[in-house]
Structure formats: structure tokens, C-alpha cells
mmCIF file of C-alpha atoms in Angstrom:
data_model
loop_
_atom_site.group_PDB
_atom_site.id
_atom_site.type_symbol
_atom_site.label_atom_id
_atom_site.label_comp_id
_atom_site.label_asym_id
_atom_site.label_seq_id
_atom_site.Cartn_x
_atom_site.Cartn_y
_atom_site.Cartn_z
ATOM 1 C CA MET A 1 -9.288 -69.432 60.279
ATOM 2 C CA ALA A 2 -11.693 -66.174 58.755
ATOM 3 C CA GLN A 3 -12.954 -67.676 55.030
ATOM 4 C CA GLY A 4 -12.162 -64.412 53.719
ATOM 5 C CA HIS A 5 -8.106 -64.579 54.974
ATOM 6 C CA LEU A 6 -7.622 -68.752 54.420
ATOM 7 C CA ILE A 7 -9.376 -68.627 50.917
ATOM 8 C CA PRO A 8 -7.749 -66.238 49.289
ATOM 9 C CA LEU A 9 -3.988 -67.638 50.999
ATOM 10 C CA PHE A 10 -5.503 -71.432 49.681
ATOM 11 C CA HIS A 11 -5.684 -69.915 46.654
ATOM 12 C CA LEU A 12 -3.115 -66.944 46.142
ATOM 13 C CA ALA A 13 -0.457 -70.698 46.811
ATOM 14 C CA LYS A 14 -1.794 -73.109 44.193
ATOM 15 C CA LEU A 15 -0.520 -70.251 42.671
ATOM 16 C CA ILE A 16 2.578 -69.749 43.556
ATOM 17 C CA GLU A 17 2.827 -73.314 42.946
ATOM 18 C CA GLN A 18 2.396 -72.912 39.339
ATOM 19 C CA ARG A 19 5.174 -70.673 39.459
ATOM 20 C CA TYR A 20 7.101 -72.052 40.893
ATOM 21 C CA PRO A 21 6.138 -76.327 41.187
ATOM 22 C CA ASP A 22 9.365 -77.103 43.251
ATOM 23 C CA TYR A 23 9.031 -75.280 46.136
ATOM 24 C CA THR A 24 6.764 -76.400 48.709
ATOM 25 C CA ILE A 25 4.051 -74.492 51.034
ATOM 26 C CA THR A 26 2.516 -75.221 54.003
ATOM 27 C CA ILE A 27 -0.595 -74.269 54.669
ATOM 28 C CA VAL A 28 -1.122 -74.569 58.484
ATOM 29 C CA ASN A 29 -5.072 -75.103 60.370
ATOM 30 C CA THR A 30 -6.622 -76.205 62.035
ATOM 31 C CA PRO A 31 -8.649 -79.725 61.807
ATOM 32 C CA LEU A 32 -11.726 -78.441 60.204
ATOM 33 C CA ASN A 33 -10.673 -76.469 58.412
ATOM 34 C CA ILE A 34 -7.693 -78.295 56.611
ATOM 35 C CA GLN A 35 -10.059 -79.802 55.857
ATOM 36 C CA LYS A 36 -12.154 -77.940 53.784
ATOM 37 C CA LEU A 37 -8.928 -76.924 51.773
ATOM 38 C CA GLN A 38 -8.403 -81.118 51.027
ATOM 39 C CA SER A 39 -11.158 -81.539 49.087
ATOM 40 C CA SER A 40 -9.658 -78.219 46.485
ATOM 41 C CA LEU A 41 -6.404 -79.178 46.501
ATOM 42 C CA PRO A 42 -4.993 -80.718 43.077
ATOM 43 C CA PRO A 43 -3.721 -84.437 43.383
ATOM 44 C CA ASN A 44 0.200 -84.611 43.354
ATOM 45 C CA SER A 45 0.379 -81.265 44.824
ATOM 46 C CA ASN A 46 3.361 -79.559 46.928
ATOM 47 C CA ILE A 47 0.729 -77.757 48.411
ATOM 48 C CA HIS A 48 1.042 -79.410 52.571
ATOM 49 C CA LEU A 49 -2.297 -79.413 54.596
ATOM 50 C CA ILE A 50 -0.977 -79.929 58.453
ATOM 51 C CA ASP A 51 -3.449 -79.261 61.243
ATOM 52 C CA LEU A 52 -3.159 -77.799 64.443
ATOM 53 C CA PRO A 53 -4.517 -80.054 67.398
ATOM 54 C CA PHE A 54 -7.843 -77.459 68.442
ATOM 55 C CA SER A 55 -10.529 -78.339 71.180
ATOM 56 C CA SER A 56 -13.464 -74.929 70.741
ATOM 57 C CA SER A 57 -15.244 -76.997 73.237
ATOM 58 C CA ASN A 58 -12.547 -76.825 75.225
ATOM 59 C CA HIS A 59 -12.359 -72.484 74.978
ATOM 60 C CA GLY A 60 -15.867 -73.158 75.625
ATOM 61 C CA LEU A 61 -17.354 -72.413 71.913
ATOM 62 C CA PRO A 62 -19.511 -74.554 70.530
ATOM 63 C CA PRO A 63 -18.317 -77.887 68.520
ATOM 64 C CA ASN A 64 -16.968 -77.970 65.517
ATOM 65 C CA SER A 65 -16.738 -73.924 65.962
ATOM 66 C CA GLU A 66 -13.552 -73.440 64.613
ATOM 67 C CA ASN A 67 -13.417 -69.572 61.824
ATOM 68 C CA THR A 68 -15.850 -67.442 61.811
ATOM 69 C CA CYS A 69 -18.685 -68.247 59.307
ATOM 70 C CA SER A 70 -19.203 -71.139 62.760
ATOM 71 C CA LEU A 71 -20.259 -68.484 65.090
ATOM 72 C CA PRO A 72 -22.456 -65.845 66.067
ATOM 73 C CA ALA A 73 -20.751 -62.319 66.298
ATOM 74 C CA HIS A 74 -21.115 -62.116 68.954
ATOM 75 C CA GLN A 75 -18.058 -64.862 68.879
ATOM 76 C CA ILE A 76 -15.881 -63.808 67.730
ATOM 77 C CA PRO A 77 -13.956 -62.094 69.546
ATOM 78 C CA LEU A 78 -13.350 -65.704 72.277
ATOM 79 C CA LEU A 79 -12.183 -67.396 69.207
ATOM 80 C CA LEU A 80 -9.667 -65.251 68.278
ATOM 81 C CA VAL A 81 -8.472 -65.191 71.657
ATOM 82 C CA THR A 82 -8.360 -69.116 71.387
ATOM 83 C CA THR A 83 -5.696 -69.167 69.107
ATOM 84 C CA GLU A 84 -3.223 -68.724 71.916
ATOM 85 C CA SER A 85 -3.197 -71.763 72.279
ATOM 86 C CA LEU A 86 -2.194 -73.469 69.078
ATOM 87 C CA GLU A 87 1.211 -71.270 70.147
ATOM 88 C CA PRO A 88 3.045 -74.250 71.249
ATOM 89 C CA HIS A 89 2.001 -76.484 69.023
ATOM 90 C CA PHE A 90 2.815 -73.928 65.978
ATOM 91 C CA ASN A 91 6.290 -73.540 67.424
ATOM 92 C CA LEU A 92 7.287 -76.757 67.421
ATOM 93 C CA LEU A 93 6.112 -77.223 63.812
ATOM 94 C CA ILE A 94 8.255 -75.038 62.865
ATOM 95 C CA SER A 95 11.265 -75.607 65.158
ATOM 96 C CA ASN A 96 10.977 -79.151 63.308
ATOM 97 C CA MET A 97 10.271 -77.730 59.507
ATOM 98 C CA ILE A 98 13.523 -76.935 60.455
ATOM 99 C CA ASN A 99 15.276 -78.777 62.697
ATOM 100 C CA LEU A 100 17.681 -79.790 60.066
ATOM 101 C CA ALA A 101 21.302 -78.463 59.125
ATOM 102 C CA PHE A 102 21.407 -78.453 63.357
ATOM 103 C CA GLY A 103 19.551 -81.666 64.099
ATOM 104 C CA SER A 104 22.723 -83.083 61.088
ATOM 105 C CA ALA A 105 25.822 -81.442 63.699
ATOM 106 C CA ALA A 106 24.078 -83.037 66.535
ATOM 107 C CA PHE A 107 23.604 -86.317 65.004
ATOM 108 C CA MET A 108 27.109 -86.207 63.576
ATOM 109 C CA SER A 109 28.822 -84.814 66.525
ATOM 110 C CA ILE A 110 26.651 -87.454 68.838
ATOM 111 C CA TRP A 111 27.667 -90.290 66.849
ATOM 112 C CA GLN A 112 30.798 -89.396 66.545
ATOM 113 C CA HIS A 113 32.251 -88.123 70.491
ATOM 114 C CA LEU A 114 29.232 -89.651 71.933
ATOM 115 C CA PRO A 115 28.972 -88.003 74.839
ATOM 116 C CA HIS A 116 26.630 -89.335 76.926
ATOM 117 C CA THR A 117 29.445 -92.574 76.969
ATOM 118 C CA LYS A 118 31.892 -89.503 79.155
ATOM 119 C CA THR A 119 29.302 -88.500 81.912
ATOM 120 C CA ASP A 120 26.395 -90.469 84.509
ATOM 121 C CA ALA A 121 24.398 -86.871 84.147
ATOM 122 C CA MET A 122 21.435 -87.045 82.695
ATOM 123 C CA GLU A 123 22.288 -83.545 81.016
ATOM 124 C CA PHE A 124 25.193 -83.394 79.025
ATOM 125 C CA ASN A 125 27.196 -80.931 76.163
ATOM 126 C CA ILE A 126 27.557 -82.158 72.858
ATOM 127 C CA PRO A 127 30.895 -81.387 71.560
ATOM 128 C CA GLY A 128 31.681 -78.479 68.897
ATOM 129 C CA PHE A 129 28.724 -77.043 70.624
ATOM 130 C CA PRO A 130 28.204 -74.412 72.720
ATOM 131 C CA SER A 131 28.373 -74.725 76.520
ATOM 132 C CA SER A 132 24.194 -73.661 76.978
ATOM 133 C CA PHE A 133 23.261 -76.321 74.514
ATOM 134 C CA ARG A 134 22.254 -80.271 76.547
ATOM 135 C CA LEU A 135 21.000 -82.603 75.296
ATOM 136 C CA HIS A 136 18.842 -84.722 78.075
ATOM 137 C CA ARG A 137 19.387 -88.643 77.571
ATOM 138 C CA SER A 138 15.055 -89.681 76.979
ATOM 139 C CA GLN A 139 16.306 -86.905 73.548
ATOM 140 C CA LEU A 140 18.595 -89.952 72.037
ATOM 141 C CA SER A 141 17.591 -93.062 70.107
ATOM 142 C CA ILE A 142 16.911 -96.552 71.795
ATOM 143 C CA ASN A 143 20.868 -96.816 69.287
ATOM 144 C CA MET A 144 22.050 -94.005 70.248
ATOM 145 C CA ARG A 145 22.220 -94.687 74.578
ATOM 146 C CA ALA A 146 23.202 -98.358 73.765
ATOM 147 C CA ALA A 147 26.108 -97.202 71.529
ATOM 148 C CA ASP A 148 29.176 -97.572 72.680
ATOM 149 C CA GLY A 149 32.080 -97.182 70.010
ATOM 150 C CA SER A 150 31.889 -100.487 69.841
ATOM 151 C CA ASP A 151 28.832 -101.746 68.294
ATOM 152 C CA ALA A 152 27.639 -102.361 65.156
ATOM 153 C CA LEU A 153 25.306 -98.563 64.442
ATOM 154 C CA SER A 154 28.775 -97.217 65.586
ATOM 155 C CA ILE A 155 31.533 -98.574 63.642
ATOM 156 C CA PHE A 156 28.805 -98.581 60.061
ATOM 157 C CA PHE A 157 29.106 -94.450 61.303
ATOM 158 C CA GLN A 158 32.327 -94.179 61.845
ATOM 159 C CA ARG A 159 34.083 -95.456 58.661
ATOM 160 C CA ILE A 160 30.767 -92.932 56.726
ATOM 161 C CA PHE A 161 31.669 -89.809 58.496
ATOM 162 C CA GLN A 162 36.065 -90.998 57.241
ATOM 163 C CA VAL A 163 33.430 -90.730 53.660
ATOM 164 C CA GLN A 164 32.649 -86.917 54.330
ATOM 165 C CA LYS A 165 36.045 -86.164 55.700
ATOM 166 C CA THR A 166 37.018 -86.154 51.946
ATOM 167 C CA SER A 167 33.706 -84.567 50.521
ATOM 168 C CA ASP A 168 33.794 -81.625 49.143
ATOM 169 C CA ALA A 169 30.634 -80.183 50.189
ATOM 170 C CA ILE A 170 26.965 -81.247 51.711
ATOM 171 C CA LEU A 171 24.347 -81.784 50.971
ATOM 172 C CA CYS A 172 21.180 -79.735 53.226
ATOM 173 C CA ASN A 173 17.595 -79.195 52.925
ATOM 174 C CA THR A 174 17.528 -76.049 54.646
ATOM 175 C CA VAL A 175 17.934 -72.743 54.558
ATOM 176 C CA ARG A 176 20.616 -70.153 54.904
ATOM 177 C CA GLU A 177 18.569 -67.301 55.938
ATOM 178 C CA VAL A 178 16.246 -69.341 58.008
ATOM 179 C CA GLU A 179 19.094 -71.960 59.789
ATOM 180 C CA LEU A 180 22.252 -69.859 59.676
ATOM 181 C CA PHE A 181 22.632 -70.998 62.885
ATOM 182 C CA GLY A 182 22.558 -74.116 62.175
ATOM 183 C CA LEU A 183 24.726 -74.183 58.904
ATOM 184 C CA GLN A 184 27.474 -73.194 60.585
ATOM 185 C CA LEU A 185 27.341 -75.628 63.800
ATOM 186 C CA LEU A 186 27.293 -78.253 60.869
ATOM 187 C CA GLN A 187 30.484 -76.645 58.634
ATOM 188 C CA CYS A 188 32.371 -76.681 62.478
ATOM 189 C CA THR A 189 31.291 -80.250 63.287
ATOM 190 C CA MET A 190 32.912 -81.260 59.635
ATOM 191 C CA LEU A 191 36.078 -78.874 60.324
ATOM 192 C CA CYS A 192 36.271 -80.498 63.733
ATOM 193 C CA CYS A 193 36.712 -83.679 62.733
ATOM 194 C CA GLY A 194 38.988 -83.149 59.962
ATOM 195 C CA GLY A 195 36.482 -82.809 56.593
ATOM 196 C CA ARG A 196 37.131 -80.237 54.009
ATOM 197 C CA ALA A 197 33.533 -79.836 52.904
ATOM 198 C CA SER A 198 31.349 -76.630 52.692
ATOM 199 C CA CYS A 199 27.881 -76.603 53.613
#
């Protein structure tokens, strides 16, 4: 949230994009800082700008004070302290970004086994996942909650999973070094349903 950091990193992102055009680069900051960068973003860029919810006035700072340039020196320490309020939003963002192979494994296991139909409890385990991992019914989509195995979507996914069993591989938009556990779960899910695909 200091322009001496943000501007050089933005230029670095543009250089990386030129050298590796297939990469996706994500810059995360507060809304006003992201808005300033947006005007300098080339069209059709692979640089994604994401803003996190932030209100300086909620932290005792003047309105619209989201970087060091907009504040007198004596208020900059308070700005630095307020960055801690961004942590839960940032954690959620990262969680959503890496929830690829893990999400695929959960999706496949739930549609194959419909574990929520085998208990009246609000929380339930997912077959193939560690016993410490539990889902709440509210986390399921409406279609999943309504599924009983004989509905159209259940029948459709059973056909899809049968085809997947004969696949040699599954492509998943993730990175092994970031989501090794999720990839292991996905591979386990495939093996448990009789598939031969690797990840």
C-alpha cells in the first residue's frame, strides 16, 4: 500500500507477462489502489487486478486513505496496522484460487456417494477424505442437497464418472507444489471409483 512498492511490482508483472504470455498474474490490493492500476493495464492483459474490501474511515483514518501518499507521515503507522484487517479477505481469496483439485475431488466423491443422504446430521464426512474433514449441508449446492440418486443430475454424473473410469488422465487447473494434498485426494477418488486416470 506504498506506491514505492506497488508501482515497481506492477511494472514487474507487465515484464513477466511479456516474457511468459501464458501466465496469469494476480495483483491484490485495496479498491482505490487497484483502480489507479486499472488505467495503466494494457487491453487483453493476463494481469488480474483484485480488490479486497477496505474502508479507511473504519480504522480511524481519513476517508479514501488507502496508501502512504494520501496520508501525513504520523498516520502511516496506523495505515500499516490496518492492513491486518485484510487478512481474512486475502485468505478467502487464496483459498478460492487453490481450491481446484481439492474441489474436484470433493465434487466427484459427493456425487458418487451422496454421503449427505445417509445421515440426518447437518455435518457429514466425504468418502475418501480424512475423517477430520467434514462438510455442512449449507455448503452444498441446491441441486446436491436435493439429489437422492434417482434424480436427473445424479444419473447424469454417474454416466460421466463411468466414462472417466476409462480415461488415461484428468487435466486440472492447479499447481502440484501449491495443492499437492488436493491432487492426492483427486487421484484417490479416481482409484476408489475404479478409474485408472492419473493427475
